[in-house]
mmCIF file of C-alpha atoms in Angstrom:
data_model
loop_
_atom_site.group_PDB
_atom_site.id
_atom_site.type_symbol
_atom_site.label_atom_id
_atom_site.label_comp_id
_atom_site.label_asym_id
_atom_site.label_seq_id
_atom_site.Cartn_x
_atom_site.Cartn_y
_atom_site.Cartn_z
ATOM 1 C CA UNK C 113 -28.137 47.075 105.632
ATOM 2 C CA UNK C 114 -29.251 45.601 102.205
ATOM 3 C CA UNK C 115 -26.094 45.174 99.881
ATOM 4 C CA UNK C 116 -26.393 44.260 96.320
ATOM 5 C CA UNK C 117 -23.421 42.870 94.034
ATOM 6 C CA UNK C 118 -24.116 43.798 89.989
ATOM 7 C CA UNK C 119 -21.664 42.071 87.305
ATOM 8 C CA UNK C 120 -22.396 42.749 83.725
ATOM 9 C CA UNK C 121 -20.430 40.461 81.742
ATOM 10 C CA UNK C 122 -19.984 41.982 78.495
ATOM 11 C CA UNK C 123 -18.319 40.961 75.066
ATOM 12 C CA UNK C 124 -15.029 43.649 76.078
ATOM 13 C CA UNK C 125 -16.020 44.631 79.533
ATOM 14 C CA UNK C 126 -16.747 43.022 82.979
ATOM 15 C CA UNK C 127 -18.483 45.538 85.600
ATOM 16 C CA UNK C 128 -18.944 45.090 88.593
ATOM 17 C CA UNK C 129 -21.031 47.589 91.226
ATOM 18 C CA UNK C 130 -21.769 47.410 95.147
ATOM 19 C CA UNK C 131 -24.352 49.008 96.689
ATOM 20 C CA UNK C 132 -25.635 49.766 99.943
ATOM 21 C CA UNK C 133 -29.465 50.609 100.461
ATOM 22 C CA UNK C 134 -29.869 53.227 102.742
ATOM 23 C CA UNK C 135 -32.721 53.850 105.396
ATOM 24 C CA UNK C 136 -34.470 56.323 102.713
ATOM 25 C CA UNK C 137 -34.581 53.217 99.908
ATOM 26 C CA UNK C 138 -31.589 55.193 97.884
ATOM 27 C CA UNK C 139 -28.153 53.411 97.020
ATOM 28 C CA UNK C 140 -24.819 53.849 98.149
ATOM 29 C CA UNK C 141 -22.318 53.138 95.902
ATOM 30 C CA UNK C 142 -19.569 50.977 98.172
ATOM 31 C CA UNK C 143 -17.387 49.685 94.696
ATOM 32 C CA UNK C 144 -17.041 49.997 91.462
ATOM 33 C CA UNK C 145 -14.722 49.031 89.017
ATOM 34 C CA UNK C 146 -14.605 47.475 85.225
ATOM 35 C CA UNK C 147 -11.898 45.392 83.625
ATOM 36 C CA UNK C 148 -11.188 44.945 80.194
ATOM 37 C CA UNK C 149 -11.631 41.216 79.999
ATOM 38 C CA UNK C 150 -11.966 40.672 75.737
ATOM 39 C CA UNK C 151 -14.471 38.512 75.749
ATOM 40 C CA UNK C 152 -15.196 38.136 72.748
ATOM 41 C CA UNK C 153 -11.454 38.650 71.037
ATOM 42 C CA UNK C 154 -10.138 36.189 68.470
ATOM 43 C CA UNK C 155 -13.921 33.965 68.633
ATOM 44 C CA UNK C 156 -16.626 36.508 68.416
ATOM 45 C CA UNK C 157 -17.303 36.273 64.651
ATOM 46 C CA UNK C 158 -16.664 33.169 64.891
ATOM 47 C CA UNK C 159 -19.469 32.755 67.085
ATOM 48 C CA UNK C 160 -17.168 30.903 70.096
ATOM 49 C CA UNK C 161 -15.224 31.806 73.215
ATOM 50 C CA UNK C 162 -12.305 31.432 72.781
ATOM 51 C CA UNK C 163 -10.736 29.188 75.702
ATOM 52 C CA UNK C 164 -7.397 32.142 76.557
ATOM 53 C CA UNK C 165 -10.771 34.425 76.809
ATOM 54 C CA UNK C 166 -12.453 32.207 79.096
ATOM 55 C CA UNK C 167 -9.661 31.989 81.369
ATOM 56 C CA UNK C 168 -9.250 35.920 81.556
ATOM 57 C CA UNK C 169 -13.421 35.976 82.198
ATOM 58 C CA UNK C 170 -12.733 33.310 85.113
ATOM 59 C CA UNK C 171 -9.996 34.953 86.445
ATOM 60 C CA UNK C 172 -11.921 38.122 86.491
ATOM 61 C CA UNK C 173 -15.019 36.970 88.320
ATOM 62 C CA UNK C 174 -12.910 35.000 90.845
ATOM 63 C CA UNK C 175 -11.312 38.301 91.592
ATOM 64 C CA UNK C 176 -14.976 40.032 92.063
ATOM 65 C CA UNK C 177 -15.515 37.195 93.908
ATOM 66 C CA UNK C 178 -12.965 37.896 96.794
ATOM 67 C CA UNK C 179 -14.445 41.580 96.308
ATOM 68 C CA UNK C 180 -17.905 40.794 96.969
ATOM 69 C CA UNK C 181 -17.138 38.304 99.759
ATOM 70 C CA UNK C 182 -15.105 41.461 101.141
ATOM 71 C CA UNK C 183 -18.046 43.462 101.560
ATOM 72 C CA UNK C 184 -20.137 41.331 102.833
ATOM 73 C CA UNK C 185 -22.439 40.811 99.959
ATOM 74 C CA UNK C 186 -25.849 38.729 100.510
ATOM 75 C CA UNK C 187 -27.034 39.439 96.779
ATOM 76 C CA UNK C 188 -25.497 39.025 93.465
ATOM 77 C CA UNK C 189 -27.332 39.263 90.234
ATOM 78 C CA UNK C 190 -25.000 38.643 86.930
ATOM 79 C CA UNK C 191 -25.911 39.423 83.809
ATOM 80 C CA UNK C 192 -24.528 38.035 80.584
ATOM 81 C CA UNK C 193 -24.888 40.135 76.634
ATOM 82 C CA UNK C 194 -24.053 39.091 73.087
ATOM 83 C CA UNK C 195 -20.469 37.156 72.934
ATOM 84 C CA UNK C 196 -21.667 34.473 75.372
ATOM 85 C CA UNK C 197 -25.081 34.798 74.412
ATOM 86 C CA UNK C 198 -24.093 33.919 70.660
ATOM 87 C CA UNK C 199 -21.576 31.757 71.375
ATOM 88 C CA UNK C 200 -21.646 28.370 70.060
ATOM 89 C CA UNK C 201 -19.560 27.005 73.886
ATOM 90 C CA UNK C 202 -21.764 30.066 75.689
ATOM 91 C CA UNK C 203 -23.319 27.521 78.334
ATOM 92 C CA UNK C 204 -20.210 25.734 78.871
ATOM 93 C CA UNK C 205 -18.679 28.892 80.114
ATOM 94 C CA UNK C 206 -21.736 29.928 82.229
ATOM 95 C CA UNK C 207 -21.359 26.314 84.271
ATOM 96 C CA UNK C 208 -17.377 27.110 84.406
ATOM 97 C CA UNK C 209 -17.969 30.235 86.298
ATOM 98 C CA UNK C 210 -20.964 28.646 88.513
ATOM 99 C CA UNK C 211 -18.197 25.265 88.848
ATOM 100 C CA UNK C 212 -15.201 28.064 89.534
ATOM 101 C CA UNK C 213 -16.971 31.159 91.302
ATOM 102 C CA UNK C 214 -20.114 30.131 92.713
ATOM 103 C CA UNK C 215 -21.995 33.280 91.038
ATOM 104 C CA UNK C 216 -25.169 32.333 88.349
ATOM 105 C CA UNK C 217 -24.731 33.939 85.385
ATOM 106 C CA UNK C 218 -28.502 35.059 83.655
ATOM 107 C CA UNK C 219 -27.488 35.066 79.770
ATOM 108 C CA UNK C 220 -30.403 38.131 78.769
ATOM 109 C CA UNK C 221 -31.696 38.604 74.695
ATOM 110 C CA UNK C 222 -30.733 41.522 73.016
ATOM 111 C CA UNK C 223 -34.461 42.956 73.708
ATOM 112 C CA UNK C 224 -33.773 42.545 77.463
ATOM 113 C CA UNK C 225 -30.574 44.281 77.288
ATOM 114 C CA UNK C 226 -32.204 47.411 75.828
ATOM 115 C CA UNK C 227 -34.884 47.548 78.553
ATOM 116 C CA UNK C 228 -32.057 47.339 81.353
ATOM 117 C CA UNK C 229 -29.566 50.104 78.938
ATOM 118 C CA UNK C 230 -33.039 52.023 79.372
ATOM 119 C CA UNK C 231 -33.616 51.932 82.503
ATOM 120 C CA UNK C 232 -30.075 52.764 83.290
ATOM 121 C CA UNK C 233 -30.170 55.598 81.333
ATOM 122 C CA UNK C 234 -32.876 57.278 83.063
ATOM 123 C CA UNK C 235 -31.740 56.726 86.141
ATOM 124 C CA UNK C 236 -29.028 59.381 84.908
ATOM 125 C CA UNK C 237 -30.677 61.995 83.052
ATOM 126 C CA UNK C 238 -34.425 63.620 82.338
ATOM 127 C CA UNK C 239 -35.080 62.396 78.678
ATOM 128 C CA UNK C 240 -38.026 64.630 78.329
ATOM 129 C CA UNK C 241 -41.078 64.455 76.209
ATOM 130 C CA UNK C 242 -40.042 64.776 72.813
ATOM 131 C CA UNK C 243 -38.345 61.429 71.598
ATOM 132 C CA UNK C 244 -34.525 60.793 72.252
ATOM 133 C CA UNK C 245 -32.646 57.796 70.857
ATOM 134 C CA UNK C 246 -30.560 56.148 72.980
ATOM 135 C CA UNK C 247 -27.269 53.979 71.863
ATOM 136 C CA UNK C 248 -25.349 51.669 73.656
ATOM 137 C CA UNK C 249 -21.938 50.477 71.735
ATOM 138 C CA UNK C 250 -20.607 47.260 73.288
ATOM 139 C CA UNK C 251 -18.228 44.998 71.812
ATOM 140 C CA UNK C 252 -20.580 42.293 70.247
ATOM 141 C CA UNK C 253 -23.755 44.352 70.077
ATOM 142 C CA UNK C 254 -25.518 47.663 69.473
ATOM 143 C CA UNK C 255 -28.433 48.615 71.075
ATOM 144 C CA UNK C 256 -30.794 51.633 69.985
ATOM 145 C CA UNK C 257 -33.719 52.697 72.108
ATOM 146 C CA UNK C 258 -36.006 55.570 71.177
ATOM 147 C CA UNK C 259 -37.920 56.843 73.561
ATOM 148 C CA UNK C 260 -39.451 59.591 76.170
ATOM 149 C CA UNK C 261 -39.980 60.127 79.960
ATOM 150 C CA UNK C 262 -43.084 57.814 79.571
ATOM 151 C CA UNK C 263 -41.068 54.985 78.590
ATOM 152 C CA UNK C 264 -40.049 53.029 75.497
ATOM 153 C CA UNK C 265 -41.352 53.602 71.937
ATOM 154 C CA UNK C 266 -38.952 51.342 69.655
ATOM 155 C CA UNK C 267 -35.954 49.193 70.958
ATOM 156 C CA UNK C 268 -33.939 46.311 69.141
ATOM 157 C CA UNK C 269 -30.045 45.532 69.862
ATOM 158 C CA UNK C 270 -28.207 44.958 66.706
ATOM 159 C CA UNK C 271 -24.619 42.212 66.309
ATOM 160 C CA UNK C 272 -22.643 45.319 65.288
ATOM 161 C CA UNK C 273 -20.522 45.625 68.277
ATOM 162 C CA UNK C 274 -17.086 46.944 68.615
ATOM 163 C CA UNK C 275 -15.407 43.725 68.378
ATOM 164 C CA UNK C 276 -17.389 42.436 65.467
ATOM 165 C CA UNK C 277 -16.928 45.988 63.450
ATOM 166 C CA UNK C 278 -13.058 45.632 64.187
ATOM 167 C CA UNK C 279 -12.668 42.448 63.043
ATOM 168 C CA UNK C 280 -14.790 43.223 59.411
ATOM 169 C CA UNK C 281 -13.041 46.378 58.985
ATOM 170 C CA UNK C 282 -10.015 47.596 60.385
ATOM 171 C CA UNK C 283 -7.305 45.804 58.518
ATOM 172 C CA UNK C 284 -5.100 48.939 58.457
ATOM 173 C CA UNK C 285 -3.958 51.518 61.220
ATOM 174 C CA UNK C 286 -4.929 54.002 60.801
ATOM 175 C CA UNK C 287 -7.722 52.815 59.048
ATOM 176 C CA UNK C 288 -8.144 53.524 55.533
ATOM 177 C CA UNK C 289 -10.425 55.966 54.264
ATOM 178 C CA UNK C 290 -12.101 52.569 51.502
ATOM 179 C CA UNK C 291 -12.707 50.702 55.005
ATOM 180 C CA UNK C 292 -14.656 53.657 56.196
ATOM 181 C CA UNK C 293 -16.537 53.598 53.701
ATOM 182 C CA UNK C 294 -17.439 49.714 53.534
ATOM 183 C CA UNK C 295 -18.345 50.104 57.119
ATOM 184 C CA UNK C 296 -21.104 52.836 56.171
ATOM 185 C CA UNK C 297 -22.385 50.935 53.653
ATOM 186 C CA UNK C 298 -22.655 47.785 55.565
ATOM 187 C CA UNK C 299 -24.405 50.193 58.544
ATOM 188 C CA UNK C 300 -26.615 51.378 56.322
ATOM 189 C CA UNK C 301 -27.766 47.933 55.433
ATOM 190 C CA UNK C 302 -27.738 46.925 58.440
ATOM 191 C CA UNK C 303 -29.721 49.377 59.965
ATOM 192 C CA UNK C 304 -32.836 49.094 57.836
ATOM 193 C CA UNK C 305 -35.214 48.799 60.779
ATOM 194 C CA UNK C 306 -33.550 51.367 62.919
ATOM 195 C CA UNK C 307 -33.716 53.897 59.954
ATOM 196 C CA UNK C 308 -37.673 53.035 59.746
ATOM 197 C CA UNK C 309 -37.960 53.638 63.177
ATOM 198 C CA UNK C 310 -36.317 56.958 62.731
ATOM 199 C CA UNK C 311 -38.195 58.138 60.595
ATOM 200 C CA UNK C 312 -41.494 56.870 62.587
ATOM 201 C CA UNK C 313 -40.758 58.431 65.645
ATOM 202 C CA UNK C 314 -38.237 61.519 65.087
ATOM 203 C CA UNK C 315 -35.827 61.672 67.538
ATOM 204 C CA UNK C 316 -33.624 64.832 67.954
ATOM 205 C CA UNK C 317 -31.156 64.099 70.390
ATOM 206 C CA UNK C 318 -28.603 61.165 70.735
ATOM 207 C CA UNK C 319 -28.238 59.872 74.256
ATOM 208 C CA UNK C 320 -24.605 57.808 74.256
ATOM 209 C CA UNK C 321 -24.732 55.617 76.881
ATOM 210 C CA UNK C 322 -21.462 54.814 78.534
ATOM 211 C CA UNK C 323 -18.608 52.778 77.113
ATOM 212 C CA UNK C 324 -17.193 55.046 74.174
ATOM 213 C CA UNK C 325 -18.937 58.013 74.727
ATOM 214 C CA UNK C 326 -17.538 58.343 78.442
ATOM 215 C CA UNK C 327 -14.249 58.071 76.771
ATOM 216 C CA UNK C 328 -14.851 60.896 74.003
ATOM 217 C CA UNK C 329 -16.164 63.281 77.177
ATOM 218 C CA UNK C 330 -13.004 62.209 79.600
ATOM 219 C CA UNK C 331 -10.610 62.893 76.151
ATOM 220 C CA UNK C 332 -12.807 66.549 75.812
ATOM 221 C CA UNK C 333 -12.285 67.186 78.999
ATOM 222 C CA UNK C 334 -8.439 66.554 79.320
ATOM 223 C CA UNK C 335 -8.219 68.839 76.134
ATOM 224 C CA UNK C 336 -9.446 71.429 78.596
ATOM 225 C CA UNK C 337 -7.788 70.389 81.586
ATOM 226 C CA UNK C 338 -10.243 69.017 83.520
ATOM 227 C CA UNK C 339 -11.077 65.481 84.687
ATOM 228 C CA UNK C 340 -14.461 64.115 85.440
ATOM 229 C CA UNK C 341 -15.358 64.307 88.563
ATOM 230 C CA UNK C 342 -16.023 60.980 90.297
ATOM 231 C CA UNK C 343 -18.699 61.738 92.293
ATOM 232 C CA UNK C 344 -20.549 64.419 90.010
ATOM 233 C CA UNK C 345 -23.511 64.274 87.848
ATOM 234 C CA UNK C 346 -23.794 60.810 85.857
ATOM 235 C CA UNK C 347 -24.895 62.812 82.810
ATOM 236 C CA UNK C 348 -22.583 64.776 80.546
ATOM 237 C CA UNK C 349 -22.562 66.948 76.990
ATOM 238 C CA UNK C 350 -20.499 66.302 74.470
ATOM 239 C CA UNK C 351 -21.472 68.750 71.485
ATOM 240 C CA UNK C 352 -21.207 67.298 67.957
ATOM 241 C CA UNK C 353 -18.971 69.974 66.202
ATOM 242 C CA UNK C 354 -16.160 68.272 69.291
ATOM 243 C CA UNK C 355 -17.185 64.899 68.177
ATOM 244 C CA UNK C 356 -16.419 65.489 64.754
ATOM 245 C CA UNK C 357 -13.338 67.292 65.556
ATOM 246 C CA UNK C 358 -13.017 64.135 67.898
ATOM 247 C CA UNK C 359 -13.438 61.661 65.213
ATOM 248 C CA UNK C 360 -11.743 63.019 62.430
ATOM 249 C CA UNK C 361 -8.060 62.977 65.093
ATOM 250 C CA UNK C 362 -9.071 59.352 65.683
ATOM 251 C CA UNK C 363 -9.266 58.318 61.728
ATOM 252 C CA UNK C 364 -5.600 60.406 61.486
ATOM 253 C CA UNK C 365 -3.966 58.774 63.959
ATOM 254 C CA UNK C 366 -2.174 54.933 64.388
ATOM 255 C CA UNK C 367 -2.809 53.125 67.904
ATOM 256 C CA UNK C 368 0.741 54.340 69.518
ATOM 257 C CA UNK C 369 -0.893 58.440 68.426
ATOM 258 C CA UNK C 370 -3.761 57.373 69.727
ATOM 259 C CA UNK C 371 -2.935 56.178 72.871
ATOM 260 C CA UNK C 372 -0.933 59.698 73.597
ATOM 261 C CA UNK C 373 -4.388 61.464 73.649
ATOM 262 C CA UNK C 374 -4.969 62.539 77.142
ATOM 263 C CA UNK C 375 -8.064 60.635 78.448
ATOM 264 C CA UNK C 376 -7.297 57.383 76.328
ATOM 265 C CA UNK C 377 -7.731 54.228 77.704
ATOM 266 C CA UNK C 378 -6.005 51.604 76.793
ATOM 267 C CA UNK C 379 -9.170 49.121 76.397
ATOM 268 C CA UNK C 380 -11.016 51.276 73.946
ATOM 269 C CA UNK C 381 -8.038 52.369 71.778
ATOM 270 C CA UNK C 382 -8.778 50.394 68.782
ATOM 271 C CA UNK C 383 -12.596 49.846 69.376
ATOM 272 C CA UNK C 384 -13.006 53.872 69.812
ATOM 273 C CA UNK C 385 -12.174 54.274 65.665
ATOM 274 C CA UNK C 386 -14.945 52.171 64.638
ATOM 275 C CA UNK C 387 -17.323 52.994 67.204
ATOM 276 C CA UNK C 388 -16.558 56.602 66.481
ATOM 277 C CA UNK C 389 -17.260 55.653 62.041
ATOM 278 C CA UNK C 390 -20.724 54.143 64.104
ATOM 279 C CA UNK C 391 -21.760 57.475 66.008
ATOM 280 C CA UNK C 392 -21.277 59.648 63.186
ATOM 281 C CA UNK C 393 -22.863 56.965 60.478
ATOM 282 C CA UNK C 394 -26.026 57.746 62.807
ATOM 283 C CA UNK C 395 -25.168 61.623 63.683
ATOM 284 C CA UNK C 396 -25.468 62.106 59.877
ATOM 285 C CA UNK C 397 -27.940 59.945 58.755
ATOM 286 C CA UNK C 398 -30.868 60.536 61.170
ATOM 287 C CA UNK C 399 -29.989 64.566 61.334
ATOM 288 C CA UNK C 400 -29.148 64.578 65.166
ATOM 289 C CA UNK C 401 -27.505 68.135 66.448
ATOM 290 C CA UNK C 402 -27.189 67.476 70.016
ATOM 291 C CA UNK C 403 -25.452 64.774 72.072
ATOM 292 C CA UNK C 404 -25.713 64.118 75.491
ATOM 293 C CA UNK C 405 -23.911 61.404 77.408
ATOM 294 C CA UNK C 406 -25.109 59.108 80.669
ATOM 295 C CA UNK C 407 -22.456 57.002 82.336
ATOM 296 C CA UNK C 408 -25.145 54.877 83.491
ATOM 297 C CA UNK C 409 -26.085 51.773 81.693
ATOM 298 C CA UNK C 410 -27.022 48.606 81.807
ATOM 299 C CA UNK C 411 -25.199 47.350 85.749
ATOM 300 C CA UNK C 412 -27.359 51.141 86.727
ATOM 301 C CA UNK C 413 -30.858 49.432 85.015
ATOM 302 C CA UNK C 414 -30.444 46.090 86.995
ATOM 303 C CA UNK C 415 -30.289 48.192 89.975
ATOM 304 C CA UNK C 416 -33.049 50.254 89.253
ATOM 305 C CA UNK C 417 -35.050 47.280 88.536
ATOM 306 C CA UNK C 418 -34.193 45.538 91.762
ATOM 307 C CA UNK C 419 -34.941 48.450 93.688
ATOM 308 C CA UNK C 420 -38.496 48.353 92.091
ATOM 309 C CA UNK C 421 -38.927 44.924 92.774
#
């Protein structure tokens, strides 16, 4: 049996997925786990890795290393987004973890990293027809996608990650209501070409991919109860009126509040506020009323594209 190791190496988080193809062509899933390495912290906008935050990423991958090696792995494809792909030392840690681990490390554009988020995406859910704009919030970059069941229309990835939004604006907790508002306005400008594209191509839904919006559907459904269940459907809702409710708890509330929230995690609890500021900036702006949520994305579009190939 084919089986396929995928590591996405992002700015906050390092995935890793195992696979097994079956007889039919269709993958097992044999592991799965994601670890909240940080990247990016303390050197992002600063455009360096930091070398604490090296040592964490190399620690990390050694440890998927011993995973993959467990499962008898024959294939490993690694994929690397915007903290080492902007960073000024971003080579020098790609040889480190070839020198330490052994595994290659493919540092992809922004542009590339939409296709894959894409790809991922669709993999989880029918997008339809009519135009749907897809957003991926990662720690050191942003990427929106609009498009249909035919493919892409419009795609660009943005350096307004997580990390990057933290370190601009929150300087209070809970962050105050004048920091909101300067990270609007610097959205707004930001944003230019997405808002054009908007505009060309009228999307009416928001497709979340991953990351933060698996976090706002697991703290929804702990609210209610319930817990997500692991080997269910890889799309979810998450209705807009809850988001704002969701949101609006989030801007209240200081880190120790909101790590009491049942569903928290622990990695997103300060990158959740200004993601959330982020969703809702584009909720309002560009007149979406529906939400719906994949937990497949980028690691899910590698795979999709290898099974193609």
């Amino acid at each position: 049996m084919r089986r396929l190791a995928l590591i996405d190496l992002g700015t906050n988080t390092f995935h890793l997925l195992i696979v097994e193809l079956q007889e039919d062509g269709g993958p097992k899933t044999l592991f799965k786990t994601k670890v909240p390495v940080k990247l990016g912290q303390g050197g992002i906008s600063k455009g360096e890795i930091l070398p604490e935050a090296r040592e964490r990423g190399l620690k990390t991958l050694k440890e998927f290393q011993e995973i993959i090696a467990q499962h008898g792995v024959a294939e490993v494809k690694a994929t690397a987004t915007s903290a080492i792909r902007n960073a000024s030392n971003g080579l020098e840690v790609v040889q480190a973890i070839k020198e330490h681990t052994g595994i290659d490390v493919e540092v992809i554009s922004g542009a590339r990293e939409a296709e894959l988020i894409f790809k991922g995406v669709q993999q989880a859910l029918q997008i339809g027809p009519k135009p749907a704009l897809v957003m991926d919030i990662g720690g050191g970059s942003v990427e929106f996608i609009i498009g249909t069941d035919k493919g892409i229309l419009w795609k660009r990835s943005f350096e307004i990650g997580a990390q990057r939004l933290l370190d601009k604006f929150f300087h209070t907790d809970p962050m105050a209501p004048e920091d909101v508002k300067a990270q609007r306005h610097y959205l707004q400008d930001q944003l230019q070409k997405l808002t054009a594209a908007v505009l060309q191509h009228q999307p009416e839904v928001l497709v979340g991919s991953s990351g933060t919006f698996d976090t706002l559907v697991d703290m929804d459904l702990a609210q209610q109860g319930l817990t997500r269940d692991a080997n269910g459907s890889p799309e979810m809702e998450l209705s807009v009126s809850t988001f704002q409710r969701q949101n609006k708890e989030l801007l209240q509330k200081n880190r120790t509040e909101r790590m009491a929230i049942p569903g928290m995690l622990e990695m997103r609890v300060d990158m959740i506020v200004v993601a959330c500021v982020l969703i809702d900036w584009v909720l309002e702006k560009y007149n979406l009323e529906h939400i719906r949520v994949s937990s497949y994305a980028l690691k899910e579009g590698m795979l999709a594209e290898l099974l193609q190939g």
